[in-house]
Amino acid sequence: MKRIICKNYDEVSLLGAEILAKQIHKNPQSILGLATGSTPVGMYKKLVEMHKKNGLDFSQITTFNLDEYYPIKKSSDQSYDFFMRDNLFSHVNIKPENIHLPNGESANPEEECIAYEQMLAESGGVDIQVLGIGVNGHIGFNEPEDELKLATHLTNLTPSTIEANARFFKNIKDVPTKALTMGIGTIMKSKSILLLITGGNKAPVVKKLFSGVVTTDVPASFLHLHPDVTVLLDEAAVTAENR
Ligand code: F6R
């Protein structure tokens, strides 16, 4: 794992956007794996700026998002589908048919997961997968459990994730309790991974992530087994002992 400590959230966002832009320049037909949540919002803003000011071209880019709540309507402003349109897709020249998210409206979530995994495989695989990390160590919605699932699956969200995500909803009772998520194996198949970690609330999980073990208690720790992971952290997420 390559660790880069940035001064603050803005620096993480800029560097993250530069890494993605470099990938897009290197291969204009890149397959990007994308995440939602608060952490990548600044990075998406910078990518939109790069598109508007410097013509960063998304016309041949394909995207696969990590996860989506289940069940949820795409039109709901809490869906990840809405989030991605709002933060990135509506502001750049990506083709709608090249955008993929697990379908939170599917009547058959098990079939949806198999189809999503197949589409990913047929695409040739993700070139760079953007990840955030949950305060409990989850990546995507692979929550700490005795066993982690390899492939895309329907999962139950833990109380700590429901609590953390309640900030996006009027009432904690409105937070969906399930999600469709790429599995740990799906994520590990990406050719490279960009993990963004910002904010003091992530410092305890950063400490666990760099404690020198791989454990299903911290699903992100499996990333230590991937040959090409870059972790961008801000100062707030890193305590003195983790430097
Ligand atoms: C989002 C996702 C989640 C988030 C994580 C951190 O698509 O898969 O794993 O990356 O919950 O969320 P934030 O960035 O809001 O702290």
XYZ file of C-alpha atoms and ligand atoms in Angstrom:
259
model
C 0.000 0.000 0.000
C 1.336 3.377 -0.969
C 0.365 5.965 1.654
C 0.266 9.680 0.877
C -0.529 12.089 3.692
C -2.027 15.366 2.474
C -2.530 18.529 4.494
C -6.302 18.620 4.325
C -9.486 17.484 2.561
C -8.903 19.851 -0.377
C -5.455 18.424 -1.072
C -6.811 14.855 -0.936
C -9.578 15.871 -3.367
C -7.154 17.515 -5.802
C -4.633 14.680 -5.735
C -7.417 12.092 -6.102
C -8.791 13.973 -9.123
C -5.291 14.242 -10.640
C -4.777 10.483 -10.280
C -8.112 9.774 -12.030
C -7.401 12.388 -14.727
C -4.018 10.762 -15.377
C -5.758 7.397 -15.844
C -8.290 9.003 -18.237
C -5.478 10.606 -20.264
C -3.507 7.354 -20.340
C -6.553 5.401 -21.526
C -9.576 7.451 -22.663
C -11.612 4.201 -22.592
C -10.831 3.495 -18.946
C -13.238 1.668 -16.676
C -13.586 3.605 -13.426
C -14.961 2.089 -10.229
C -16.667 4.812 -8.213
C -17.829 5.374 -4.644
C -20.391 7.645 -3.020
C -20.368 9.157 0.497
C -18.966 12.466 1.731
C -15.291 11.709 1.119
C -15.162 11.733 -2.720
C -17.477 14.759 -3.159
C -14.534 17.214 -3.347
C -12.697 14.970 -5.802
C -15.755 14.807 -8.083
C -15.980 18.619 -7.912
C -12.361 18.889 -9.087
C -13.024 16.417 -11.928
C -15.997 18.512 -13.049
C -13.724 21.591 -13.006
C -11.095 19.720 -15.041
C -13.808 18.780 -17.565
C -15.194 22.327 -17.817
C -11.875 24.225 -17.827
C -9.467 21.784 -19.467
C -11.778 19.517 -21.463
C -11.109 16.334 -19.464
C -12.987 13.908 -21.684
C -15.400 11.324 -20.271
C -16.977 10.477 -23.642
C -15.450 6.990 -23.803
C -15.279 6.338 -20.054
C -17.274 3.529 -18.453
C -18.140 3.536 -14.753
C -19.226 0.913 -12.243
C -20.334 2.059 -8.808
C -19.564 0.034 -5.733
C -23.001 -0.109 -4.211
C -26.591 1.060 -3.922
C -29.175 0.941 -1.164
C -31.872 -1.725 -1.472
C -34.685 -1.222 -2.109
C -34.578 2.365 -3.350
C -35.997 4.287 -6.311
C -33.360 5.761 -8.637
C -35.302 9.039 -8.497
C -35.036 9.224 -4.681
C -32.576 11.961 -3.725
C -30.994 9.545 -1.261
C -30.197 6.928 -3.899
C -26.585 6.549 -4.972
C -27.856 6.810 -8.539
C -29.070 10.354 -7.720
C -25.846 11.160 -5.826
C -23.667 10.230 -8.790
C -25.770 12.233 -11.254
C -25.800 15.187 -8.870
C -22.064 15.161 -8.094
C -20.513 13.996 -11.362
C -22.440 12.456 -14.228
C -24.750 15.409 -15.022
C -21.750 17.753 -15.217
C -19.437 15.817 -17.556
C -19.775 14.299 -21.043
C -20.169 10.671 -19.961
C -22.587 8.569 -22.029
C -25.582 7.392 -19.951
C -25.241 3.880 -21.383
C -21.686 3.665 -19.984
C -22.835 4.299 -16.388
C -23.492 1.286 -14.150
C -24.800 1.055 -10.610
C -26.403 -1.943 -8.923
C -30.138 -1.524 -9.497
C -31.865 -0.760 -6.198
C -35.236 -1.039 -7.974
C -34.713 -4.649 -9.082
C -37.494 -7.059 -8.100
C -34.918 -9.840 -7.888
C -31.802 -8.617 -6.056
C -30.001 -11.981 -6.287
C -30.322 -11.986 -10.088
C -29.299 -8.323 -10.173
C -26.071 -9.148 -8.299
C -25.196 -11.989 -10.693
C -25.901 -9.739 -13.694
C -23.785 -6.900 -12.229
C -20.841 -9.210 -11.592
C -21.150 -10.548 -15.155
C -21.268 -7.048 -16.664
C -18.123 -6.149 -14.742
C -16.340 -9.251 -16.005
C -17.466 -8.620 -19.600
C -16.230 -5.019 -19.444
C -12.680 -6.296 -19.016
C -12.444 -5.162 -15.397
C -12.063 -1.944 -13.453
C -8.834 -0.019 -14.140
C -9.014 2.083 -10.995
C -11.468 1.626 -8.132
C -12.176 4.588 -5.858
C -12.993 3.648 -2.267
C -13.887 5.373 0.972
C -13.814 3.601 4.325
C -16.563 3.345 6.930
C -15.817 4.190 10.567
C -16.217 0.437 11.152
C -13.698 -0.463 8.435
C -16.172 -1.377 5.712
C -15.417 -0.885 2.016
C -18.400 -0.773 -0.288
C -20.940 -2.260 2.081
C -18.743 -5.179 3.072
C -19.397 -4.876 6.789
C -17.244 -6.474 9.531
C -18.432 -10.081 9.868
C -16.943 -13.527 10.476
C -16.944 -14.135 6.755
C -16.776 -11.710 3.844
C -18.538 -12.426 0.553
C -16.429 -12.438 -2.593
C -18.985 -11.443 -5.232
C -21.628 -8.712 -5.560
C -24.401 -9.458 -3.055
C -27.335 -8.164 -1.052
C -26.249 -7.305 2.478
C -27.645 -5.997 5.747
C -26.187 -2.711 6.952
C -24.820 -2.696 10.497
C -26.314 -0.327 13.100
C -23.080 1.748 12.999
C -23.380 2.227 9.212
C -27.082 3.081 9.481
C -26.187 5.635 12.166
C -23.303 7.079 10.100
C -25.532 7.408 7.004
C -28.508 8.864 8.904
C -27.065 12.343 8.226
C -28.321 12.081 4.652
C -31.916 11.269 5.707
C -34.646 13.180 7.578
C -34.993 10.394 10.124
C -32.741 7.448 11.007
C -35.801 5.223 10.448
C -35.710 6.219 6.762
C -32.199 4.775 6.217
C -32.527 1.540 4.178
C -31.288 -1.467 6.145
C -29.987 -3.326 3.091
C -27.726 -2.624 0.146
C -26.375 -4.229 -3.016
C -22.591 -4.137 -2.957
C -19.581 -5.392 -4.854
C -17.934 -8.102 -2.772
C -14.381 -8.108 -1.453
C -13.364 -10.350 -4.359
C -14.977 -7.977 -6.870
C -13.042 -5.043 -5.395
C -9.767 -7.004 -5.304
C -10.097 -7.774 -9.039
C -9.649 -4.056 -9.869
C -6.314 -3.392 -11.518
C -5.599 -0.533 -9.095
C -7.298 0.997 -6.076
C -7.494 4.551 -4.751
C -8.625 4.714 -1.122
C -9.529 8.158 0.233
C -9.625 8.707 4.004
C -10.324 12.102 5.529
C -11.456 13.511 8.857
C -10.681 12.918 12.530
C -13.611 10.475 12.880
C -11.641 8.048 10.678
C -8.446 8.175 12.822
C -9.406 5.104 14.944
C -10.125 2.970 11.857
C -6.899 4.182 10.193
C -5.029 2.960 13.264
C -6.692 -0.466 12.918
C -6.077 -0.548 9.152
C -2.348 -0.059 9.650
C -1.998 -2.340 12.672
C -0.271 -5.057 10.622
C -3.032 -7.659 10.407
C -5.641 -8.733 7.886
C -8.986 -9.375 9.537
C -12.656 -9.578 8.572
C -13.237 -7.221 11.538
C -11.741 -4.512 9.303
C -12.768 -5.452 5.746
C -10.496 -2.713 4.302
C -7.476 -4.578 5.744
C -7.794 -7.055 2.816
C -6.510 -4.259 0.585
C -3.043 -4.997 2.026
C -3.119 -8.110 -0.195
C -3.663 -6.076 -3.396
C -0.510 -5.166 -5.362
C -1.533 -1.630 -6.395
C -3.313 0.416 -3.726
C -2.784 4.146 -3.119
C -4.203 5.563 0.100
C -4.681 9.321 0.312
C -5.146 10.542 3.878
C -5.521 13.983 5.354
C -3.641 15.013 8.519
C -6.805 14.741 10.613
C -7.220 11.039 9.806
C -3.669 10.210 10.857
C -2.643 10.159 14.508
C 1.017 10.704 15.473
C 1.609 6.957 16.025
C 0.476 6.152 12.462
C 2.914 8.400 10.653
C -19.971 4.393 -0.677
C -19.374 3.296 0.040
C -19.003 3.393 1.478
C -18.330 4.723 1.854
C -17.986 4.748 3.341
C -17.411 6.077 3.760
O -20.235 4.060 -2.022
O -19.231 2.263 -0.523
O -18.147 2.317 1.793
O -17.182 4.883 1.084
O -19.134 4.487 4.092
O -18.399 7.053 3.647
P -18.055 8.594 3.867
O -17.173 9.003 2.751
O -19.405 9.282 3.812
O -17.389 8.699 5.199
